Coordinates of C-alpha atoms in Angstrom, one line a residue:
X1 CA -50.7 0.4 36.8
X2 CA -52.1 3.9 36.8
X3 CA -53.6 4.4 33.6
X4 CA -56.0 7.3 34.1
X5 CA -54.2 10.2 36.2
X6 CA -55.6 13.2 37.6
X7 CA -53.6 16.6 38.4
X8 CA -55.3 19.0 40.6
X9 CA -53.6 22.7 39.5
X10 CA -54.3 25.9 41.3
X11 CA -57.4 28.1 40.5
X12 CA -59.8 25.6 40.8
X13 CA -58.5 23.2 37.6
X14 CA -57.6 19.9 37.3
X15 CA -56.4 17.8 34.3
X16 CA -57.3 14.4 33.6
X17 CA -55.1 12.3 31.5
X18 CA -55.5 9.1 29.8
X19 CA -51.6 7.5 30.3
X20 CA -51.2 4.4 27.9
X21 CA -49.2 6.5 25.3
X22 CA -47.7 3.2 23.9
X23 CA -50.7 1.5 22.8
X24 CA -52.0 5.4 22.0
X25 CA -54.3 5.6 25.0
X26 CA -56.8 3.0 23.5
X27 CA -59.3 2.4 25.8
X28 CA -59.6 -1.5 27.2
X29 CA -61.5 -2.7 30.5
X30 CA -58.9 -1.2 32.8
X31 CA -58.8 2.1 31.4
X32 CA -62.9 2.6 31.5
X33 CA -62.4 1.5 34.9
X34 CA -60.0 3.6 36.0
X35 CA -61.9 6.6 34.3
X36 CA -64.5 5.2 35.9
X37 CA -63.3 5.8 39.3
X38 CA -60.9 9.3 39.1
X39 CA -64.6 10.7 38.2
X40 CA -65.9 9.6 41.4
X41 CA -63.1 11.0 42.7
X42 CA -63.6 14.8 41.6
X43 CA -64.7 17.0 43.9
X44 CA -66.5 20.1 42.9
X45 CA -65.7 22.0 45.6
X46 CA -62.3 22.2 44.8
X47 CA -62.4 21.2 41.1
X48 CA -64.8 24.2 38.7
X49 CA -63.6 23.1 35.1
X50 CA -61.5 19.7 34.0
X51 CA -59.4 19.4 30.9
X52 CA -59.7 15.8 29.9
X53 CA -56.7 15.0 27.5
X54 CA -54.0 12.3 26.0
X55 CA -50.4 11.3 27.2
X56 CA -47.6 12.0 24.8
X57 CA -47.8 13.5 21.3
X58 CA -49.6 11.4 19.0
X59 CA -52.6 10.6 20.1
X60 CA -55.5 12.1 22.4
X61 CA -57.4 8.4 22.3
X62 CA -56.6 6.4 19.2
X63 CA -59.9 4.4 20.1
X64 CA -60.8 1.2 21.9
X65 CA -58.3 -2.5 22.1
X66 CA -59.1 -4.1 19.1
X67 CA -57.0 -7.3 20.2
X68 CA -59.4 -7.0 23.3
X69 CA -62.4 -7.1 21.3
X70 CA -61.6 -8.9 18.5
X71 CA -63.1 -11.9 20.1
X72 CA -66.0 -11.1 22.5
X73 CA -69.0 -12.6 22.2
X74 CA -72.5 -10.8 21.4
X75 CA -72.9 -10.8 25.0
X76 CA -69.8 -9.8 26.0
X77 CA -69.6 -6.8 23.0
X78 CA -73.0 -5.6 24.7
X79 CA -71.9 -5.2 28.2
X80 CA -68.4 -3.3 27.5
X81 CA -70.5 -1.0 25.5
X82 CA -72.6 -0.7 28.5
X83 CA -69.5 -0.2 30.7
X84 CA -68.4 2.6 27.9
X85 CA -71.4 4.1 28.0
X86 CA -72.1 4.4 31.2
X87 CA -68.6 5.8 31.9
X88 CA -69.1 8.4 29.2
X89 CA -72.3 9.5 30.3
X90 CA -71.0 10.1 33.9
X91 CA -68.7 12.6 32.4
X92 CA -70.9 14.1 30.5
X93 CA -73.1 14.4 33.2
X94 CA -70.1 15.6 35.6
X95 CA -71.3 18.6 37.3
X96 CA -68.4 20.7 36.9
X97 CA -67.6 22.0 33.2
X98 CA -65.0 20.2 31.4
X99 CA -62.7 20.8 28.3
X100 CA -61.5 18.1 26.0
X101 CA -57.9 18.8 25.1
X102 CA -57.4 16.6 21.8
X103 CA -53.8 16.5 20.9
X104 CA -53.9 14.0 18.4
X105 CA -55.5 10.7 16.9
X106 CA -59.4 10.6 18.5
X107 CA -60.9 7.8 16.8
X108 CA -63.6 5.7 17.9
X109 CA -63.8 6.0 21.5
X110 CA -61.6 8.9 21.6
X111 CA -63.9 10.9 19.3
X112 CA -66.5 9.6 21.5
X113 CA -64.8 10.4 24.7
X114 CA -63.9 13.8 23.1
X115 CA -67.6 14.5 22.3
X116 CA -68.6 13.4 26.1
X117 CA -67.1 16.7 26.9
X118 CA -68.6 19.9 26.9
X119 CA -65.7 22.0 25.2
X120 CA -63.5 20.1 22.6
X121 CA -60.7 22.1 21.6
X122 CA -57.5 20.3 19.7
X123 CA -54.7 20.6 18.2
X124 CA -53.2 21.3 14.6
X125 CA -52.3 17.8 14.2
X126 CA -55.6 16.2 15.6
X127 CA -57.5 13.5 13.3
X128 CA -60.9 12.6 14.3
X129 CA -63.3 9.5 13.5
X130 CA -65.7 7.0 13.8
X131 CA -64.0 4.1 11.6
X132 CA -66.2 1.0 13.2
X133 CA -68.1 0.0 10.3
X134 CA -64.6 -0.9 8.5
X135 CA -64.4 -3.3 11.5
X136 CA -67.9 -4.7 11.2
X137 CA -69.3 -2.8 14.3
X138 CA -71.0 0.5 15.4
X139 CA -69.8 3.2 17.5
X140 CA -70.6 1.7 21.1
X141 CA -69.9 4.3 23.6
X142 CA -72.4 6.9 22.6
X143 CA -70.7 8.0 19.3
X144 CA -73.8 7.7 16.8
X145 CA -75.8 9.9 19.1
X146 CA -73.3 12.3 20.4
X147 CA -72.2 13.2 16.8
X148 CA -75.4 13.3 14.9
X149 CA -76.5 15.9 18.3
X150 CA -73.2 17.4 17.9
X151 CA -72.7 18.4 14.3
X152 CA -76.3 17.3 12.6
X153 CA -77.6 14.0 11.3
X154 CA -76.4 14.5 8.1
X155 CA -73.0 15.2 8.3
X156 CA -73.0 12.3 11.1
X157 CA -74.4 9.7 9.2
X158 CA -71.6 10.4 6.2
X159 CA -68.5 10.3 8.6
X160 CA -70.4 7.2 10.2
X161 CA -71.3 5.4 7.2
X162 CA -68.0 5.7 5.3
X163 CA -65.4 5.6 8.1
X164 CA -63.9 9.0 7.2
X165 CA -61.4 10.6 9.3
X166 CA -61.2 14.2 9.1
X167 CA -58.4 15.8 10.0
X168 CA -58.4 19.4 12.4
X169 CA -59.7 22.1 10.3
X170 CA -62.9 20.1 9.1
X171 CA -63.7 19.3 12.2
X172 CA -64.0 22.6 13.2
X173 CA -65.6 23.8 10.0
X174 CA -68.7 20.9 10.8
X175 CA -68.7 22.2 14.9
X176 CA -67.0 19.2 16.4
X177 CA -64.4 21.4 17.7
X178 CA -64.7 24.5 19.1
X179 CA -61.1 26.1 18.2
X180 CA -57.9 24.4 16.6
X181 CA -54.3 25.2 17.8
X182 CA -50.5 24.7 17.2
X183 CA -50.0 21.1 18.9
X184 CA -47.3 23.4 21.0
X185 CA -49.8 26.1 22.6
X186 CA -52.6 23.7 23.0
X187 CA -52.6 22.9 26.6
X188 CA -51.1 26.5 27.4
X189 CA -54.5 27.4 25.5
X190 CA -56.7 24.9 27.3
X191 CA -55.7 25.8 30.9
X192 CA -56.7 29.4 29.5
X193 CA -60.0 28.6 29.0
X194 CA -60.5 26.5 32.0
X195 CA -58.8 29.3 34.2
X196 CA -61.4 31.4 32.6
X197 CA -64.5 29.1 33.8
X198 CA -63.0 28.5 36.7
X199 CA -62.9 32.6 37.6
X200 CA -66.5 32.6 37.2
X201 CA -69.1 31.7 39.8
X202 CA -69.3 28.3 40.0
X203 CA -73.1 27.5 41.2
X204 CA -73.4 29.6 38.5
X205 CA -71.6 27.8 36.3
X206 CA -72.8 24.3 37.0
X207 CA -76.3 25.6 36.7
X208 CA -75.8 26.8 33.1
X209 CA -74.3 23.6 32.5
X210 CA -77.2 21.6 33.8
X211 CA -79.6 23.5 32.2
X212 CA -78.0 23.1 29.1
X213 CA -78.2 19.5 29.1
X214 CA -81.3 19.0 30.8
X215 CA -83.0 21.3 28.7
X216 CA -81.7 19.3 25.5
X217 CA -83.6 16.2 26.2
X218 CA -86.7 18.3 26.6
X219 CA -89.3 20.8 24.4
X220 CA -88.9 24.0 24.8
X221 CA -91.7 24.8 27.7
X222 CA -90.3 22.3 29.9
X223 CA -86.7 23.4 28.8
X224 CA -87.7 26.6 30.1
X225 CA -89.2 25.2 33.2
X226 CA -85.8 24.0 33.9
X227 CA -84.2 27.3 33.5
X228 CA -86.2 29.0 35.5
X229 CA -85.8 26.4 38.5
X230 CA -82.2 26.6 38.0
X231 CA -81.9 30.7 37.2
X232 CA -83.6 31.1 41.0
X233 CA -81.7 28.7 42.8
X234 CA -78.9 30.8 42.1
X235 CA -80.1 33.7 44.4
X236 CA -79.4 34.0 47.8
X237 CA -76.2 32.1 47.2
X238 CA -72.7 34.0 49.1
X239 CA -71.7 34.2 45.0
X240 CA -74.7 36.3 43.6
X241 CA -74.6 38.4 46.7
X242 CA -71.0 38.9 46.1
X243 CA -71.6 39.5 42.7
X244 CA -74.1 41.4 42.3
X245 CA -73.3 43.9 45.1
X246 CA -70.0 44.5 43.5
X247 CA -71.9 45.4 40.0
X248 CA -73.8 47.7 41.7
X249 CA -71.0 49.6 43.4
X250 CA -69.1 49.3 40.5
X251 CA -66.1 47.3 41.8
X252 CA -64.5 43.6 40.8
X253 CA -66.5 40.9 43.0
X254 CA -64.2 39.0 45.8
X255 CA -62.9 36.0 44.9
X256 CA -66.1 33.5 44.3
X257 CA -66.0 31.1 47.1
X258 CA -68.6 28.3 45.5
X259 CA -71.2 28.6 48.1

């Protein structure tokens, strides 16, 4: 069963969606998997921004199969939090920009799989949290470091340490979200936004993305090192020329053609 799907839309966006709305898209082995490999399968030459969202109305991800875990062993906990992790990381690594579109319950591995994104925007009904230590774990698929990155240790280690959900309009008071919407508008507003990116130059794009996160594991010198490597591999690219050429004749650019 097809539990991860992926919809290729016109304009250069795609939309993945996590479709197990009747256990409320909690994550188990199959459904890391299956993430797992539709990232493999994106193709940035014909993908420039993904919106990364939930099946039906309730929940975005309502977090990882408890009745899965429930009995693993040390072992076993360690590698599945391996297998999260490493799946997480690919996305956020994903070269092509990408827009989470919570529509509901993130908790646990849906927040985490929410903060793997670089945009998080979500709806008026959305509830987000870490509850693990109520279930005698920690966050396991990047959630202690993502958050306290995300919206300062402080604030993390409250929400982490009591198992607080917060509901839409904290979230975006702290920073987890970037923008809250009616539950009605939010994909119509999240195709927006990705249309948006996806109008720009790609190369461009990527690059900013790249440098971004590269230059967040890094001090600031060799942060800058890495924007400068990246700033001049975007010249003598068809885009820049395009680009460029059309700013100085005073014109709209052609359409960008990611090369």
């Amino acid at each position: 069963m097809a539990f991860v799907e992926l919809e290729e839309r016109a304009g250069g966006v795609a939309i993945l969606t996590i479709n197990r709305p009747e256990a409320l898209n909690a994550l188990n082995g199959e459904v890391i998997s299956q993430l797992n490999e539709t990232l493999d399968r994106i193709d940035p030459a014909s993908v420039r921004c993904l919106i990364v969202t939930g099946a039906g109305q309730k929940a975005f991800v309502a977090g990882a199969d408890i009745a899965q875990m429930r009995d693993l062993t040390q072992a076993e906990g360690e590698a599945f939090g391996k297998q999260g992790n490493d799946v997480f990381r690919k996305l956020e690594t994903l070269s092509v920009p990408t827009v989470a579109a919570v529509n509901g319950f993130a908790l646990g591995g849906g927040c985490e799989l929410a903060m793997s994104c670089d945009i998080r925007l979500c709806a008026d009904t959305a509830v987000f949290g870490q509850p693990e230590v109520g279930l005698g774990i920690t966050p396991g698929f990047g959630g202690t470091q993502r958050m306290a990155r995300l919206i300062g240790p402080g604030k993390a280690k409250e929400l982490l340490y009591t198992a607080r959900n917060i509901k839409a309009p904290e979230a975006l008071s702290v920073g987890l979200v970037q923008a809250v919407y009616h539950v009605e508008t939010l994909m119509a507003e999240a195709e927006k936004l990705a249309g948006r990116i996806a109008g720009n130059a790609p190369i461009a794009v990527r690059a900013c993305k790249k440098a971004v996160n590269d230059g967040l594991e890094a001090d600031m010198d060799a942060a800058l090192l890495v924007e400068e490597k990246l700033f001049g591999s975007c010249f003598e690219t068809a885009d820049q020329k395009n680009a460029m050429t059309a700013f100085v004749e005073k014109r709209k650019p052609d359409p960008f053609i990611n090369g």
